[in-house]
JSON list of C-alpha atoms in Angstrom, two decimals:
[
{"chain": "P", "resi": 1, "resn": "VAL", "atom": "CA", "xyz": [-100.08, -34.02, 24.07]},
{"chain": "P", "resi": 2, "resn": "LYS", "atom": "CA", "xyz": [-100.14, -37.39, 25.83]},
{"chain": "P", "resi": 3, "resn": "ALA", "atom": "CA", "xyz": [-102.10, -35.92, 28.73]},
{"chain": "P", "resi": 4, "resn": "ILE", "atom": "CA", "xyz": [-104.72, -34.61, 26.33]},
{"chain": "P", "resi": 5, "resn": "LYS", "atom": "CA", "xyz": [-105.11, -38.02, 24.66]},
{"chain": "P", "resi": 6, "resn": "ASP", "atom": "CA", "xyz": [-105.67, -39.61, 28.08]},
{"chain": "P", "resi": 7, "resn": "LYS", "atom": "CA", "xyz": [-108.25, -36.97, 29.13]},
{"chain": "P", "resi": 8, "resn": "LYS", "atom": "CA", "xyz": [-110.78, -37.25, 26.31]},
{"chain": "P", "resi": 9, "resn": "ASN", "atom": "CA", "xyz": [-113.76, -37.41, 28.72]},
{"chain": "P", "resi": 10, "resn": "GLU", "atom": "CA", "xyz": [-112.67, -34.21, 30.50]},
{"chain": "P", "resi": 11, "resn": "LEU", "atom": "CA", "xyz": [-112.25, -32.41, 27.18]},
{"chain": "P", "resi": 12, "resn": "LEU", "atom": "CA", "xyz": [-115.68, -33.52, 25.97]},
{"chain": "P", "resi": 13, "resn": "GLU", "atom": "CA", "xyz": [-117.16, -32.31, 29.27]},
{"chain": "P", "resi": 14, "resn": "MET", "atom": "CA", "xyz": [-115.49, -28.93, 28.77]},
{"chain": "P", "resi": 15, "resn": "LEU", "atom": "CA", "xyz": [-116.97, -28.74, 25.27]},
{"chain": "P", "resi": 16, "resn": "LYS", "atom": "CA", "xyz": [-120.44, -29.40, 26.68]},
{"chain": "P", "resi": 17, "resn": "ILE", "atom": "CA", "xyz": [-119.93, -26.63, 29.24]},
{"chain": "P", "resi": 18, "resn": "VAL", "atom": "CA", "xyz": [-119.32, -24.11, 26.44]},
{"chain": "P", "resi": 19, "resn": "ASN", "atom": "CA", "xyz": [-122.91, -24.63, 25.27]},
{"chain": "P", "resi": 20, "resn": "LEU", "atom": "CA", "xyz": [-124.23, -24.36, 28.84]},
{"chain": "P", "resi": 21, "resn": "GLY", "atom": "CA", "xyz": [-122.30, -21.13, 29.37]},
{"chain": "P", "resi": 22, "resn": "GLU", "atom": "CA", "xyz": [-123.62, -19.67, 26.15]},
{"chain": "P", "resi": 23, "resn": "ARG", "atom": "CA", "xyz": [-127.18, -20.47, 27.22]},
{"chain": "P", "resi": 24, "resn": "VAL", "atom": "CA", "xyz": [-126.66, -18.86, 30.63]},
{"chain": "P", "resi": 25, "resn": "LEU", "atom": "CA", "xyz": [-125.29, -15.69, 29.06]},
{"chain": "P", "resi": 26, "resn": "SER", "atom": "CA", "xyz": [-127.93, -15.41, 26.34]},
{"chain": "P", "resi": 27, "resn": "ASP", "atom": "CA", "xyz": [-131.04, -16.29, 28.39]},
{"chain": "P", "resi": 28, "resn": "LYS", "atom": "CA", "xyz": [-132.31, -13.23, 30.24]},
{"chain": "P", "resi": 29, "resn": "ASN", "atom": "CA", "xyz": [-134.13, -15.49, 32.73]},
{"chain": "P", "resi": 30, "resn": "SER", "atom": "CA", "xyz": [-131.08, -17.54, 33.72]},
{"chain": "P", "resi": 31, "resn": "ASP", "atom": "CA", "xyz": [-129.14, -17.20, 36.96]},
{"chain": "P", "resi": 32, "resn": "ILE", "atom": "CA", "xyz": [-125.95, -15.37, 35.96]},
{"chain": "P", "resi": 33, "resn": "LEU", "atom": "CA", "xyz": [-124.20, -16.88, 38.99]},
{"chain": "P", "resi": 34, "resn": "GLU", "atom": "CA", "xyz": [-124.40, -20.19, 37.16]},
{"chain": "P", "resi": 35, "resn": "PHE", "atom": "CA", "xyz": [-121.87, -18.78, 34.69]},
{"chain": "P", "resi": 36, "resn": "GLY", "atom": "CA", "xyz": [-119.41, -18.26, 37.55]},
{"chain": "P", "resi": 37, "resn": "ARG", "atom": "CA", "xyz": [-120.01, -21.80, 38.79]},
{"chain": "P", "resi": 38, "resn": "LEU", "atom": "CA", "xyz": [-119.39, -23.13, 35.27]},
{"chain": "P", "resi": 39, "resn": "LEU", "atom": "CA", "xyz": [-116.11, -21.21, 35.14]},
{"chain": "P", "resi": 40, "resn": "ASP", "atom": "CA", "xyz": [-115.03, -22.79, 38.43]},
{"chain": "P", "resi": 41, "resn": "TYR", "atom": "CA", "xyz": [-116.06, -26.28, 37.30]},
{"chain": "P", "resi": 42, "resn": "THR", "atom": "CA", "xyz": [-114.13, -25.85, 34.04]},
{"chain": "P", "resi": 43, "resn": "TRP", "atom": "CA", "xyz": [-111.13, -24.53, 35.99]},
{"chain": "P", "resi": 44, "resn": "LYS", "atom": "CA", "xyz": [-111.08, -27.73, 38.06]},
{"chain": "P", "resi": 45, "resn": "LEU", "atom": "CA", "xyz": [-111.54, -29.94, 34.99]},
{"chain": "P", "resi": 46, "resn": "LYS", "atom": "CA", "xyz": [-108.74, -28.19, 33.14]},
{"chain": "P", "resi": 47, "resn": "ARG", "atom": "CA", "xyz": [-106.42, -28.35, 36.16]},
{"chain": "P", "resi": 48, "resn": "GLY", "atom": "CA", "xyz": [-106.97, -32.12, 36.18]},
{"chain": "P", "resi": 49, "resn": "ILE", "atom": "CA", "xyz": [-105.69, -32.57, 32.64]},
{"chain": "P", "resi": 50, "resn": "THR", "atom": "CA", "xyz": [-102.04, -31.78, 33.35]},
{"chain": "P", "resi": 51, "resn": "ASN", "atom": "CA", "xyz": [-99.85, -30.00, 35.87]},
{"chain": "P", "resi": 52, "resn": "PHE", "atom": "CA", "xyz": [-98.79, -27.57, 33.13]},
{"chain": "P", "resi": 53, "resn": "ILE", "atom": "CA", "xyz": [-102.19, -25.83, 32.95]},
{"chain": "P", "resi": 54, "resn": "SER", "atom": "CA", "xyz": [-101.35, -23.58, 35.90]},
{"chain": "P", "resi": 55, "resn": "ASN", "atom": "CA", "xyz": [-98.63, -23.01, 38.46]},
{"chain": "P", "resi": 56, "resn": "ASP", "atom": "CA", "xyz": [-98.32, -22.27, 42.19]},
{"chain": "P", "resi": 57, "resn": "VAL", "atom": "CA", "xyz": [-98.52, -18.50, 41.68]},
{"chain": "P", "resi": 58, "resn": "ILE", "atom": "CA", "xyz": [-101.73, -18.68, 39.65]},
{"chain": "P", "resi": 59, "resn": "ASP", "atom": "CA", "xyz": [-103.24, -21.28, 41.99]},
{"chain": "P", "resi": 60, "resn": "THR", "atom": "CA", "xyz": [-102.52, -19.03, 44.98]},
{"chain": "P", "resi": 61, "resn": "ILE", "atom": "CA", "xyz": [-104.12, -16.03, 43.27]},
{"chain": "P", "resi": 62, "resn": "TYR", "atom": "CA", "xyz": [-107.18, -18.09, 42.36]},
{"chain": "P", "resi": 63, "resn": "ALA", "atom": "CA", "xyz": [-107.48, -19.38, 45.94]},
{"chain": "P", "resi": 64, "resn": "ARG", "atom": "CA", "xyz": [-107.18, -15.82, 47.33]},
{"chain": "P", "resi": 65, "resn": "ALA", "atom": "CA", "xyz": [-109.90, -14.66, 44.95]},
{"chain": "P", "resi": 66, "resn": "ASN", "atom": "CA", "xyz": [-112.20, -17.55, 45.91]},
{"chain": "P", "resi": 67, "resn": "LYS", "atom": "CA", "xyz": [-111.67, -16.91, 49.59]},
{"chain": "P", "resi": 68, "resn": "ALA", "atom": "CA", "xyz": [-112.62, -13.26, 49.05]},
{"chain": "P", "resi": 69, "resn": "GLY", "atom": "CA", "xyz": [-115.82, -14.17, 47.22]},
{"chain": "P", "resi": 70, "resn": "ALA", "atom": "CA", "xyz": [-115.01, -14.94, 43.56]},
{"chain": "P", "resi": 71, "resn": "ILE", "atom": "CA", "xyz": [-117.18, -17.75, 42.24]},
{"chain": "P", "resi": 72, "resn": "GLY", "atom": "CA", "xyz": [-114.98, -18.80, 39.33]},
{"chain": "P", "resi": 73, "resn": "GLY", "atom": "CA", "xyz": [-112.29, -17.77, 36.93]},
{"chain": "P", "resi": 74, "resn": "LYS", "atom": "CA", "xyz": [-110.49, -18.45, 33.68]},
{"chain": "P", "resi": 75, "resn": "LEU", "atom": "CA", "xyz": [-106.96, -17.97, 32.44]},
{"chain": "P", "resi": 76, "resn": "MET", "atom": "CA", "xyz": [-106.87, -15.78, 29.36]},
{"chain": "P", "resi": 77, "resn": "GLY", "atom": "CA", "xyz": [-103.83, -15.71, 27.11]},
{"chain": "P", "resi": 78, "resn": "ALA", "atom": "CA", "xyz": [-101.44, -18.02, 25.34]},
{"chain": "P", "resi": 79, "resn": "GLY", "atom": "CA", "xyz": [-99.15, -19.03, 28.17]},
{"chain": "P", "resi": 80, "resn": "GLY", "atom": "CA", "xyz": [-96.20, -17.23, 29.66]},
{"chain": "P", "resi": 81, "resn": "GLY", "atom": "CA", "xyz": [-98.37, -14.20, 30.35]},
{"chain": "P", "resi": 82, "resn": "GLY", "atom": "CA", "xyz": [-101.92, -13.05, 30.14]},
{"chain": "P", "resi": 83, "resn": "PHE", "atom": "CA", "xyz": [-104.81, -12.47, 32.50]},
{"chain": "P", "resi": 84, "resn": "LEU", "atom": "CA", "xyz": [-106.86, -14.24, 35.10]},
{"chain": "P", "resi": 85, "resn": "MET", "atom": "CA", "xyz": [-110.51, -13.31, 34.56]},
{"chain": "P", "resi": 86, "resn": "LEU", "atom": "CA", "xyz": [-112.54, -13.68, 37.74]},
{"chain": "P", "resi": 87, "resn": "PHE", "atom": "CA", "xyz": [-116.29, -13.82, 38.24]},
{"chain": "P", "resi": 88, "resn": "ALA", "atom": "CA", "xyz": [-117.80, -12.44, 41.46]},
{"chain": "P", "resi": 89, "resn": "GLU", "atom": "CA", "xyz": [-121.19, -11.08, 42.46]},
{"chain": "P", "resi": 90, "resn": "PRO", "atom": "CA", "xyz": [-121.26, -7.27, 42.44]},
{"chain": "P", "resi": 91, "resn": "CYS", "atom": "CA", "xyz": [-121.54, -7.20, 46.25]},
{"chain": "P", "resi": 92, "resn": "LYS", "atom": "CA", "xyz": [-118.29, -9.20, 46.55]},
{"chain": "P", "resi": 93, "resn": "GLN", "atom": "CA", "xyz": [-116.21, -7.54, 43.85]},
{"chain": "P", "resi": 94, "resn": "SER", "atom": "CA", "xyz": [-114.70, -4.96, 46.19]},
{"chain": "P", "resi": 95, "resn": "ALA", "atom": "CA", "xyz": [-113.53, -7.70, 48.55]},
{"chain": "P", "resi": 96, "resn": "VAL", "atom": "CA", "xyz": [-111.96, -9.63, 45.66]},
{"chain": "P", "resi": 97, "resn": "LYS", "atom": "CA", "xyz": [-110.23, -6.48, 44.36]},
{"chain": "P", "resi": 98, "resn": "GLU", "atom": "CA", "xyz": [-108.92, -5.75, 47.88]},
{"chain": "P", "resi": 99, "resn": "ALA", "atom": "CA", "xyz": [-107.66, -9.31, 48.32]},
{"chain": "P", "resi": 100, "resn": "LEU", "atom": "CA", "xyz": [-105.76, -8.98, 45.04]},
{"chain": "P", "resi": 101, "resn": "SER", "atom": "CA", "xyz": [-104.72, -5.33, 45.41]},
{"chain": "P", "resi": 102, "resn": "ASP", "atom": "CA", "xyz": [-101.08, -6.26, 44.78]},
{"chain": "P", "resi": 103, "resn": "LEU", "atom": "CA", "xyz": [-102.06, -7.20, 41.21]},
{"chain": "P", "resi": 104, "resn": "LEU", "atom": "CA", "xyz": [-103.09, -5.07, 38.24]},
{"chain": "P", "resi": 105, "resn": "TYR", "atom": "CA", "xyz": [-106.88, -4.79, 37.89]},
{"chain": "P", "resi": 106, "resn": "VAL", "atom": "CA", "xyz": [-108.09, -4.53, 34.30]},
{"chain": "P", "resi": 107, "resn": "PRO", "atom": "CA", "xyz": [-111.84, -3.92, 33.95]},
{"chain": "P", "resi": 108, "resn": "PHE", "atom": "CA", "xyz": [-113.74, -5.39, 31.04]},
{"chain": "P", "resi": 109, "resn": "LYS", "atom": "CA", "xyz": [-117.28, -5.96, 29.88]},
{"chain": "P", "resi": 110, "resn": "PHE", "atom": "CA", "xyz": [-119.02, -8.47, 27.65]},
{"chain": "P", "resi": 111, "resn": "GLU", "atom": "CA", "xyz": [-119.64, -7.41, 24.08]},
{"chain": "P", "resi": 112, "resn": "ASP", "atom": "CA", "xyz": [-122.51, -8.72, 22.01]},
{"chain": "P", "resi": 113, "resn": "GLY", "atom": "CA", "xyz": [-121.54, -7.06, 18.75]},
{"chain": "P", "resi": 114, "resn": "GLY", "atom": "CA", "xyz": [-119.33, -9.91, 17.57]},
{"chain": "P", "resi": 115, "resn": "ALA", "atom": "CA", "xyz": [-115.71, -9.86, 16.54]},
{"chain": "P", "resi": 116, "resn": "SER", "atom": "CA", "xyz": [-114.12, -6.66, 15.28]},
{"chain": "P", "resi": 117, "resn": "VAL", "atom": "CA", "xyz": [-111.04, -6.26, 13.18]},
{"chain": "P", "resi": 118, "resn": "LEU", "atom": "CA", "xyz": [-108.87, -3.30, 14.00]},
{"chain": "P", "resi": 119, "resn": "TYR", "atom": "CA", "xyz": [-106.44, -2.20, 11.36]},
{"chain": "P", "resi": 120, "resn": "TYR", "atom": "CA", "xyz": [-103.61, 0.20, 11.91]},
{"chain": "P", "resi": 121, "resn": "ALA", "atom": "CA", "xyz": [-101.67, 1.64, 9.00]},
{"chain": "P", "resi": 122, "resn": "PRO", "atom": "CA", "xyz": [-98.87, 3.97, 10.06]},
{"chain": "P", "resi": 123, "resn": "GLU", "atom": "CA", "xyz": [-98.74, 7.26, 8.23]},
{"chain": "P", "resi": 124, "resn": "THR", "atom": "CA", "xyz": [-95.88, 7.84, 5.88]},
{"chain": "P", "resi": 125, "resn": "LEU", "atom": "CA", "xyz": [-94.59, 11.35, 6.13]},
{"chain": "P", "resi": 126, "resn": "ALA", "atom": "CA", "xyz": [-93.19, 12.99, 3.05]},
{"chain": "P", "resi": 127, "resn": "ALA", "atom": "CA", "xyz": [-89.98, 14.95, 3.39]},
{"chain": "P", "resi": 128, "resn": "VAL", "atom": "CA", "xyz": [-90.56, 18.68, 3.16]}
]
């Protein structure tokens, strides 16, 4: 909490980047690689807030991905587990996957339909 109070400028910069990222993703004429660069810039800003943002294992994975061609990345999850989303040009994705072949690859795609609520109600079976 103290680290966050002392890093107000970094947090405001990250907020500004959200709007830039949204523009890059919604403008069909924008350079999509800029989104990857924004992810990397935000990664570095966030890492500068506190040493608890990441750890040596995650930093090593991120460095391996960058060396293989990833432009940027973002941690996804609530701490203690989750995913590292990486951004790489299509021509470099195979190299990034190979460099991280010891990890689980989970494909995803962007969705423009908005949030969805999934509801699961278990069936109750009547005794026969």
